[in-house]
mmCIF file of C-alpha atoms in Angstrom:
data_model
loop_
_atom_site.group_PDB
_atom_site.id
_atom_site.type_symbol
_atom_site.label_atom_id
_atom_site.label_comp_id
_atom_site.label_asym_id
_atom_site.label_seq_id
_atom_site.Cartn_x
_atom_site.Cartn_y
_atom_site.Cartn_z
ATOM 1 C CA UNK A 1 -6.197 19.039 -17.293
ATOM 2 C CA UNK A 2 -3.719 16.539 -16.779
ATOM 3 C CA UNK A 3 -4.018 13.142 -15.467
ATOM 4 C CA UNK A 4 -2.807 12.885 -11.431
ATOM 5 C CA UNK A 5 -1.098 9.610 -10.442
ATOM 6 C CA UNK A 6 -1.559 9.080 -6.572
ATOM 7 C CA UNK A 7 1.176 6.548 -4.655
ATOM 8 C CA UNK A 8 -0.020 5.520 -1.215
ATOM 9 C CA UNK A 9 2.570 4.366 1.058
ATOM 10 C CA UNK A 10 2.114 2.959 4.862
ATOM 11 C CA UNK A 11 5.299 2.811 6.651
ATOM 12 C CA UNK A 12 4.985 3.112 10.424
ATOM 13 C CA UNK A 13 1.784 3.094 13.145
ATOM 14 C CA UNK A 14 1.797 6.792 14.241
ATOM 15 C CA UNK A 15 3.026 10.037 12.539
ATOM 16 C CA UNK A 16 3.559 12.836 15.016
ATOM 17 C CA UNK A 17 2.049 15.840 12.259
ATOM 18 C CA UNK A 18 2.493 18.813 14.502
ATOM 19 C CA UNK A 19 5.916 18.168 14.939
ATOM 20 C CA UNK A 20 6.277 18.115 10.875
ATOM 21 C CA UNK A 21 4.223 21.325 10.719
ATOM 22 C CA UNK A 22 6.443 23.007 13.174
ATOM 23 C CA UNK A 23 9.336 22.435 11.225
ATOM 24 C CA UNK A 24 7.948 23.496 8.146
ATOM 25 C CA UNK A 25 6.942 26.667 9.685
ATOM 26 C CA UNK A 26 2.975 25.903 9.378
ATOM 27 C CA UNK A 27 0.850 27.462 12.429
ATOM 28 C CA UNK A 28 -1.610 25.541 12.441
ATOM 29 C CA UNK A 29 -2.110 22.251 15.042
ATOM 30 C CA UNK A 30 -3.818 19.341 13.362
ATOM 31 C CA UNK A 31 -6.287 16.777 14.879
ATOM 32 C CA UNK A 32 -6.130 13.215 13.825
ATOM 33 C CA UNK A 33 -8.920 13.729 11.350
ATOM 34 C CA UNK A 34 -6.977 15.611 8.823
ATOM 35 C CA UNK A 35 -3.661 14.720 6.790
ATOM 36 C CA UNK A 36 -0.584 17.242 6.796
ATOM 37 C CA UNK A 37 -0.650 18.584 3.071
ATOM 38 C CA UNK A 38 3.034 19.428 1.614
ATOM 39 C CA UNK A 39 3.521 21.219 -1.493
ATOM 40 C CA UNK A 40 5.351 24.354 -2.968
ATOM 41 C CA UNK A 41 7.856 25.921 -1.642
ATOM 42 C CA UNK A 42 7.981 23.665 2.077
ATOM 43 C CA UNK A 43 8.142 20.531 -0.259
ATOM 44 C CA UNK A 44 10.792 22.075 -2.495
ATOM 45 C CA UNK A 45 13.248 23.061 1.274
ATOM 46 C CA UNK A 46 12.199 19.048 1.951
ATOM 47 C CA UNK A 47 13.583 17.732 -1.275
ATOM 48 C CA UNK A 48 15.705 20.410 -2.086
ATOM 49 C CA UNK A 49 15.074 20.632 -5.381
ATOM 50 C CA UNK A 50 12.731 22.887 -7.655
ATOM 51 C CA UNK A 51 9.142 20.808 -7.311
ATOM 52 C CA UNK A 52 6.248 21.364 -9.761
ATOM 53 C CA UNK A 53 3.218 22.894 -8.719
ATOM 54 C CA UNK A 54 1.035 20.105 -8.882
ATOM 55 C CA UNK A 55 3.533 17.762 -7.188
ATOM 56 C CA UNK A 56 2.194 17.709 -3.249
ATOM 57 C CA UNK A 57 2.475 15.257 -0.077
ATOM 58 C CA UNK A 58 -0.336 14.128 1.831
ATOM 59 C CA UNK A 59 1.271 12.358 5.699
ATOM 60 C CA UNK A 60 -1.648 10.951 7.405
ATOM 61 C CA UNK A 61 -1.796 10.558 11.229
ATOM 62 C CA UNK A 62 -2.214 6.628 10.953
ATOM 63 C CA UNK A 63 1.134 6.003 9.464
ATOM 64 C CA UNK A 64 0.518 6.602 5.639
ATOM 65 C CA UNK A 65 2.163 8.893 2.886
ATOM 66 C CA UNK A 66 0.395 9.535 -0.246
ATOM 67 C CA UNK A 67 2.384 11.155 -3.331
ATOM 68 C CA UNK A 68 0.297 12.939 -5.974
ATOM 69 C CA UNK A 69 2.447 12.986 -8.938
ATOM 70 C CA UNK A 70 5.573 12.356 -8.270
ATOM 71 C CA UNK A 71 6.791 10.338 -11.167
ATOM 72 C CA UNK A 72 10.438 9.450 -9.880
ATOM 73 C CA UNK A 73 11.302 6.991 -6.588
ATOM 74 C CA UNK A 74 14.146 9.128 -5.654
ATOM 75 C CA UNK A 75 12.024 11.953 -4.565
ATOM 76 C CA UNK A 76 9.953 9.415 -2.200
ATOM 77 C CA UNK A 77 12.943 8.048 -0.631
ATOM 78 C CA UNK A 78 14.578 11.381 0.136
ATOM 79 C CA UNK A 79 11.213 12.622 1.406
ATOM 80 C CA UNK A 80 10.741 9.278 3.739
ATOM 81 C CA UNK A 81 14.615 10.069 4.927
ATOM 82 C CA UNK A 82 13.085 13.628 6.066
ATOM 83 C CA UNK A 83 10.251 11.602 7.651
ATOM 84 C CA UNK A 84 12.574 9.681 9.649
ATOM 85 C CA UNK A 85 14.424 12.308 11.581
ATOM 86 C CA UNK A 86 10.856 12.839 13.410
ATOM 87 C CA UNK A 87 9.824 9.009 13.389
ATOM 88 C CA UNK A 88 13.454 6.518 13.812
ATOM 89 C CA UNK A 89 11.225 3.618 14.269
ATOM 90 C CA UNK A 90 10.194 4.065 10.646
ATOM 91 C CA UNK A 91 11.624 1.034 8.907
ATOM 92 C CA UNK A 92 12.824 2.338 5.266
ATOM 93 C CA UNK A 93 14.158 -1.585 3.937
ATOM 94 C CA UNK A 94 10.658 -2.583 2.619
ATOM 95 C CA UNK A 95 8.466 1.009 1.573
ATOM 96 C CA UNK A 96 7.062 -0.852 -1.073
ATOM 97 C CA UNK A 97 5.446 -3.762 0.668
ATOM 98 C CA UNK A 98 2.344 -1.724 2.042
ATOM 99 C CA UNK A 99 1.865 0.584 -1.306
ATOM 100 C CA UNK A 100 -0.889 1.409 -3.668
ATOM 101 C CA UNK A 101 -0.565 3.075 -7.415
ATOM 102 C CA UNK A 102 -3.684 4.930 -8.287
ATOM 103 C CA UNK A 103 -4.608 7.507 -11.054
ATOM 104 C CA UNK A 104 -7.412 10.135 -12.009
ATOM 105 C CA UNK A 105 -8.418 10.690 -15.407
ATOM 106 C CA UNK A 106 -10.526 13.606 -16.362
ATOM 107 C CA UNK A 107 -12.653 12.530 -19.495
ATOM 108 C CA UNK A 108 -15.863 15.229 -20.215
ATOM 109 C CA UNK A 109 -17.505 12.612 -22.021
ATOM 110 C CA UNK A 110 -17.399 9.797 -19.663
ATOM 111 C CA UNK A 111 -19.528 8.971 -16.552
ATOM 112 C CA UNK A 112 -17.199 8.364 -13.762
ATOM 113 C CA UNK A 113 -15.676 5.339 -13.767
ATOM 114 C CA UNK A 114 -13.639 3.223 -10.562
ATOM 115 C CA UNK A 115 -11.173 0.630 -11.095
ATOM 116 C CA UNK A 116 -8.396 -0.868 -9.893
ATOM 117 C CA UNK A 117 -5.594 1.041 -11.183
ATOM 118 C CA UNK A 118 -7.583 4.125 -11.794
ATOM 119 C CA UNK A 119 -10.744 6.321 -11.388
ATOM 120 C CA UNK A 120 -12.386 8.335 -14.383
ATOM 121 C CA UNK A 121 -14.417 11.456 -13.925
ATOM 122 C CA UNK A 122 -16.383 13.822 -15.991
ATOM 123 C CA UNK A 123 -15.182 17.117 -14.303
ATOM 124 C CA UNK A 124 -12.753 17.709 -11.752
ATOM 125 C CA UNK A 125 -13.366 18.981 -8.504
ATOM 126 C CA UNK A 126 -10.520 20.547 -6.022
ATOM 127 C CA UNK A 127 -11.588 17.572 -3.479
ATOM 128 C CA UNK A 128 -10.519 14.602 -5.589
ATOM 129 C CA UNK A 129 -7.177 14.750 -4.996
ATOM 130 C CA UNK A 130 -7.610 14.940 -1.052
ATOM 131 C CA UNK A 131 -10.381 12.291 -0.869
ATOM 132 C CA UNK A 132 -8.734 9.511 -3.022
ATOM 133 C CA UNK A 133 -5.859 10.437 -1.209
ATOM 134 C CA UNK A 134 -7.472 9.667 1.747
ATOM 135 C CA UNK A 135 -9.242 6.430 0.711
ATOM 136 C CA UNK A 136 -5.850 4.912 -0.666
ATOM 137 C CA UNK A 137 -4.079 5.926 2.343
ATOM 138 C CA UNK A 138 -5.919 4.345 4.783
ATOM 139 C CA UNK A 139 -5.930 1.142 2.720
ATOM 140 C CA UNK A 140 -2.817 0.410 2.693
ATOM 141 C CA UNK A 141 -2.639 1.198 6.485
ATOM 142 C CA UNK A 142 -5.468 -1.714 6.580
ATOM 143 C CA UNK A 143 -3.144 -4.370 4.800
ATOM 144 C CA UNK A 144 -0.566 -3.507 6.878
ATOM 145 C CA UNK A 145 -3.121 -4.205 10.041
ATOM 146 C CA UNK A 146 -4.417 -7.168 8.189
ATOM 147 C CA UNK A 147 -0.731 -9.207 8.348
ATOM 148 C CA UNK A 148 0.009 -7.885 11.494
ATOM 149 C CA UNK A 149 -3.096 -10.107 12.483
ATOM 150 C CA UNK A 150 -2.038 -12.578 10.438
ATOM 151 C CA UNK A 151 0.755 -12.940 12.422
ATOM 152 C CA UNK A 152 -1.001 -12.887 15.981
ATOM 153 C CA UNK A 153 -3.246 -15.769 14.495
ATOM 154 C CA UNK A 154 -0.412 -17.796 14.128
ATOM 155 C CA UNK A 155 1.177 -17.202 17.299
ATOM 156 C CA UNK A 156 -2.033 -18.674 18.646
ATOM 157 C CA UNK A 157 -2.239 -21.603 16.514
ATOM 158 C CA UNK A 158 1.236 -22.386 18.275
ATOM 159 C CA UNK A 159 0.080 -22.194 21.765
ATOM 160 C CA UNK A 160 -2.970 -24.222 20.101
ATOM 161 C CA UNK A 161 -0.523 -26.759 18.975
ATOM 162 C CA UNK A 162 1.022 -26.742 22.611
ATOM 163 C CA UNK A 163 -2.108 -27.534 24.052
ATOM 164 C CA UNK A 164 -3.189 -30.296 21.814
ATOM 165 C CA UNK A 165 0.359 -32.107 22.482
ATOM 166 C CA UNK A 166 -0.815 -32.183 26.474
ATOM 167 C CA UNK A 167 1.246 -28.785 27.274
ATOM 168 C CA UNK A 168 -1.177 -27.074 29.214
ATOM 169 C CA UNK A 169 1.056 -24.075 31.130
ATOM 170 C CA UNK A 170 1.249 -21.206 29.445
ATOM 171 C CA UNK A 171 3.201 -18.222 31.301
ATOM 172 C CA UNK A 172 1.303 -14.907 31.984
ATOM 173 C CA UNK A 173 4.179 -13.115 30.369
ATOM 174 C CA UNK A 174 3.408 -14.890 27.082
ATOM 175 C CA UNK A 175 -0.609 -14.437 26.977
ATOM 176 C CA UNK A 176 0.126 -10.354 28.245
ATOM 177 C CA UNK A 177 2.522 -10.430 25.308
ATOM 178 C CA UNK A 178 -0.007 -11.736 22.703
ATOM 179 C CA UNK A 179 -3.406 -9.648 24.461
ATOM 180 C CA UNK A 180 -1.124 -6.468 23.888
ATOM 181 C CA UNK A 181 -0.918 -7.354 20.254
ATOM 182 C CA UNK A 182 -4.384 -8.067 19.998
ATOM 183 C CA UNK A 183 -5.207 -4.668 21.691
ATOM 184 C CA UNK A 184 -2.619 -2.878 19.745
ATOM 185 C CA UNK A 185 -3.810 -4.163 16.425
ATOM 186 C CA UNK A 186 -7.418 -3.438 17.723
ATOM 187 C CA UNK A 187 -6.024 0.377 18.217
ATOM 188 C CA UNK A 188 -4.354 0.858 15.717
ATOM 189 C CA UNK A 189 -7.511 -0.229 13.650
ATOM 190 C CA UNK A 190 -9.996 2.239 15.083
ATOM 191 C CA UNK A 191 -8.293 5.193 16.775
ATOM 192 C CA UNK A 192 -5.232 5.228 14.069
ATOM 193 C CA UNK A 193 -7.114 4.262 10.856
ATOM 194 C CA UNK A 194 -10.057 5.891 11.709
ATOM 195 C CA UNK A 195 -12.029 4.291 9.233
ATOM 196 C CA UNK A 196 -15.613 5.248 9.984
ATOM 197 C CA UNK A 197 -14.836 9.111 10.067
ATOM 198 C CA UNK A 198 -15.198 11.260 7.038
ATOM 199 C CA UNK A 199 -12.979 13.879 5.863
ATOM 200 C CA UNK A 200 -14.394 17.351 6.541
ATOM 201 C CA UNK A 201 -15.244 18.226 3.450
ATOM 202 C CA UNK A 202 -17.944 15.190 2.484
ATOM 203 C CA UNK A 203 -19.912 17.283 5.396
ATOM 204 C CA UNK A 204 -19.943 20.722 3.288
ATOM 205 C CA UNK A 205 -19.795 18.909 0.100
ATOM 206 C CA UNK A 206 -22.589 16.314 -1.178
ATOM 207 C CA UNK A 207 -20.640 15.724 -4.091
ATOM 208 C CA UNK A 208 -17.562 15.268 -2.588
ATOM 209 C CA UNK A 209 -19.734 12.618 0.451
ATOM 210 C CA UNK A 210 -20.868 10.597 -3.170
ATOM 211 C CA UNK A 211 -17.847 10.438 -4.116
ATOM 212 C CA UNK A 212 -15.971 9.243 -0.973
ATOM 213 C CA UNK A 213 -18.618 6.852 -0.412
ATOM 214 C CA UNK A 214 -18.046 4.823 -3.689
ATOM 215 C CA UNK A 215 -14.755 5.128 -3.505
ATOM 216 C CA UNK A 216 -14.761 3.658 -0.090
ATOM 217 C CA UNK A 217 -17.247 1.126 -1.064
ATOM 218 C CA UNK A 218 -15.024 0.084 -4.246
ATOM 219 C CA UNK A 219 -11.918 -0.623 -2.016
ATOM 220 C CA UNK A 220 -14.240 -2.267 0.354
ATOM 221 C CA UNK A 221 -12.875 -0.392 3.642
ATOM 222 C CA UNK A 222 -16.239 -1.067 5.880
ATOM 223 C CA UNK A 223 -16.045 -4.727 4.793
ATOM 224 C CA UNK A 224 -12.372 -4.838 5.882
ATOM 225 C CA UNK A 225 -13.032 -2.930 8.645
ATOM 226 C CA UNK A 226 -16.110 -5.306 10.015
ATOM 227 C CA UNK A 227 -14.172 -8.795 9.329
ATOM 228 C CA UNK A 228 -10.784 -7.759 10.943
ATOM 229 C CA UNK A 229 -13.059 -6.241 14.427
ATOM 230 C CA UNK A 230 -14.757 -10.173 13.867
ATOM 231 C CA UNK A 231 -11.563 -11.556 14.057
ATOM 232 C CA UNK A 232 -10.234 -9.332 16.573
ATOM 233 C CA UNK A 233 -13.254 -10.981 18.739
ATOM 234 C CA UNK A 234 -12.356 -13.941 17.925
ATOM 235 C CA UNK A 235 -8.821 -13.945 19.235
ATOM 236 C CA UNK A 236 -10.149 -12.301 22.368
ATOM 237 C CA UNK A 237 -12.240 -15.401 23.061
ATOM 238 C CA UNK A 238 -9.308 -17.836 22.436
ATOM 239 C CA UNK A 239 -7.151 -15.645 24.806
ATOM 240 C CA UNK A 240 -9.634 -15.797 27.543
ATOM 241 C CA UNK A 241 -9.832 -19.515 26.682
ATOM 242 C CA UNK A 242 -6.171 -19.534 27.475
ATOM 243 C CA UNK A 243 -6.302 -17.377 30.373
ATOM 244 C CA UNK A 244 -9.035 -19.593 31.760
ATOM 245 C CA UNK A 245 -6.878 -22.530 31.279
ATOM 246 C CA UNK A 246 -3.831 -21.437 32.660
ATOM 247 C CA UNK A 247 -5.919 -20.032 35.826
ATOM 248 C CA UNK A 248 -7.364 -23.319 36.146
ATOM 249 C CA UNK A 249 -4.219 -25.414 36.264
ATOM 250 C CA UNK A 250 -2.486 -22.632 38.841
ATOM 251 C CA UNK A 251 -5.389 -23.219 41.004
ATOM 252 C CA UNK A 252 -4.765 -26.612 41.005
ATOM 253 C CA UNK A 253 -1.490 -26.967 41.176
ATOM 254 C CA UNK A 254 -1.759 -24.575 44.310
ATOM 255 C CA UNK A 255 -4.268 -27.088 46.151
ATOM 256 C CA UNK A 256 -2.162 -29.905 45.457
ATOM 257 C CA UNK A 257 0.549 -28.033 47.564
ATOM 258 C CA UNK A 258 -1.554 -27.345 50.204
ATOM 259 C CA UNK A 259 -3.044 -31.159 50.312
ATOM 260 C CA UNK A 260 0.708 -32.387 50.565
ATOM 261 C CA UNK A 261 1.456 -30.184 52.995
ATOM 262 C CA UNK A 262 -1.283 -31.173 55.226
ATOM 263 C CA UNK A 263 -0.799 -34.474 54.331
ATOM 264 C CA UNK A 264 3.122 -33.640 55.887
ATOM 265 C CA UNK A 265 1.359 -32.633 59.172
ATOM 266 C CA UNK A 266 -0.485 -35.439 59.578
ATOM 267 C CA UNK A 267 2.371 -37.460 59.450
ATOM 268 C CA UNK A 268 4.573 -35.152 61.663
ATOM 269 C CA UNK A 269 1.648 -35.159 64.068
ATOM 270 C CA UNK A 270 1.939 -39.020 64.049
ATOM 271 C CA UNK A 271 5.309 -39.685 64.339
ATOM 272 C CA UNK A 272 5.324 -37.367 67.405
ATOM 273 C CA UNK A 273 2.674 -39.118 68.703
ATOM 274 C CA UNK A 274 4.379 -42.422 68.476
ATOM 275 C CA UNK A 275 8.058 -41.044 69.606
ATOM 276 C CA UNK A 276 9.928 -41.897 66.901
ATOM 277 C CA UNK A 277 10.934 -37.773 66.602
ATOM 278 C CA UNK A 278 10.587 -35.368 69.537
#
């Protein structure tokens, strides 16, 4: 058997599969746990062209594309176009900035083998192509998240900066702006990504479970997973940190108000008192 070259592509937050699957005339309605598999005849309509059997597209929930074997970029980009008339927001300028290039090699006299670039196994097994599929899809959706944090971090080390230089007010549109982002990265990472749920088939399969497992361990996806919620609980503390801040400084700004005032009726009160206003 061949070798199968996987490219794993993360271009938006959300993919809206049933509406795909409708239009490709598949009755079926998928859950978030499973990707929307593309391949004969539906993927040759979507390209328009005369597709290879073992060519197929994999469009995950989460926002990620995986192409097994599809050796040309023109087929991608006219397959993302398709994409597009179900998902505008999709943003087609920079598809290759949150991508992955993996292979499998099938060697009988080799123990299996993961790398970088590639993994190596002994036999092949109808669920590698799904599973590393899987893997590579939803780490690429992770380094997406992981800049996207990047990002909030240093929107915060700006208001930081603010504070340091004696600029205490901060509006509440500007810390609801920021806790959405926080929240929507925090979203995106566990009901999108999904990363602690298994495909179905590592719970019929204990080959297929070994298998997911190391490749899930190799591309470190429960370590990425566990330092981006510790950040995420980090900027959550700074924001109430804010919020408790800004509070603060409302608060007192409102009782200096009501001291003047009073201190206005006192002197009213006096002035009456003495006649010099009626």
């Amino acid at each position: 058997m061949m070798d199968i070259s996987f490219k794993a592509i993360s271009i938006t937050n959300e993919i809206d599969l049933n509406k795909i699957a409708l239009q490709c005339g598949i009755p079926k309605k998928f859950t978030w746990e499973e990707p929307l598999i593309l391949r004969g005849r539906i993927l040759q309509t979507i390209l328009g062209k005369e597709v290879d059997e073992s060519k197929s597209v994999l469009v995950f929930s989460f926002g990620s594309v995986v192409f097994i074997n599809h050796s040309t970029d023109d087929e991608i980009k006219v397959f993302l176009n398709y994409l597009q008339t179900f998902e505008p927001e999709m943003d087609l300028k920079n598809i290759g900035r949150y991508s992955d290039d993996y292979s499998l090699h099938i060697n009988e006299k080799a123990a299996l083998e993961l790398t970088d670039e590639y993994v190596v196994v002994p036999e092949y097994e109808p669920f590698y192509p799904e599973l590393i599929s899987t893997v590579l899809a939803k780490s690429v959706a992770l380094e997406k998240t992981e800049e996207q944090l990047e990002g909030i971090h240093d929107r915060l080390e700006t208001m930081i900066d603010r504070l340091e230089k004696g600029k205490l007010r901060i509006g509440n549109k500007e810390l609801a702006r920021t806790t959405a982002k926080i929240l929507r990265h925090d979203y995106n990472t566990l009901a999108y990504i999904m990363i602690l749920d298994k495909p179905d088939i590592t719970w019929k399969s204990s080959n297929a479970n070994e298998f997911y497992d190391k490749m899930m361990d190799f591309f470190e996806l429960n370590d990425r997973h566990i330092i981006l919620k510790s950040k995420t609980e980090i900027l959550y503390n700074i924001i109430d940190g804010f919020s408790t801040i800004s509070h603060s400084i409302r608060g007192l700004f409102v009782e200096w108000i009501v001291v003047i005032l009073i201190v206005i009726e006192i002197v009213i009160t006096v002035l009456q008192i003495l006649g010099w206003i009626p």
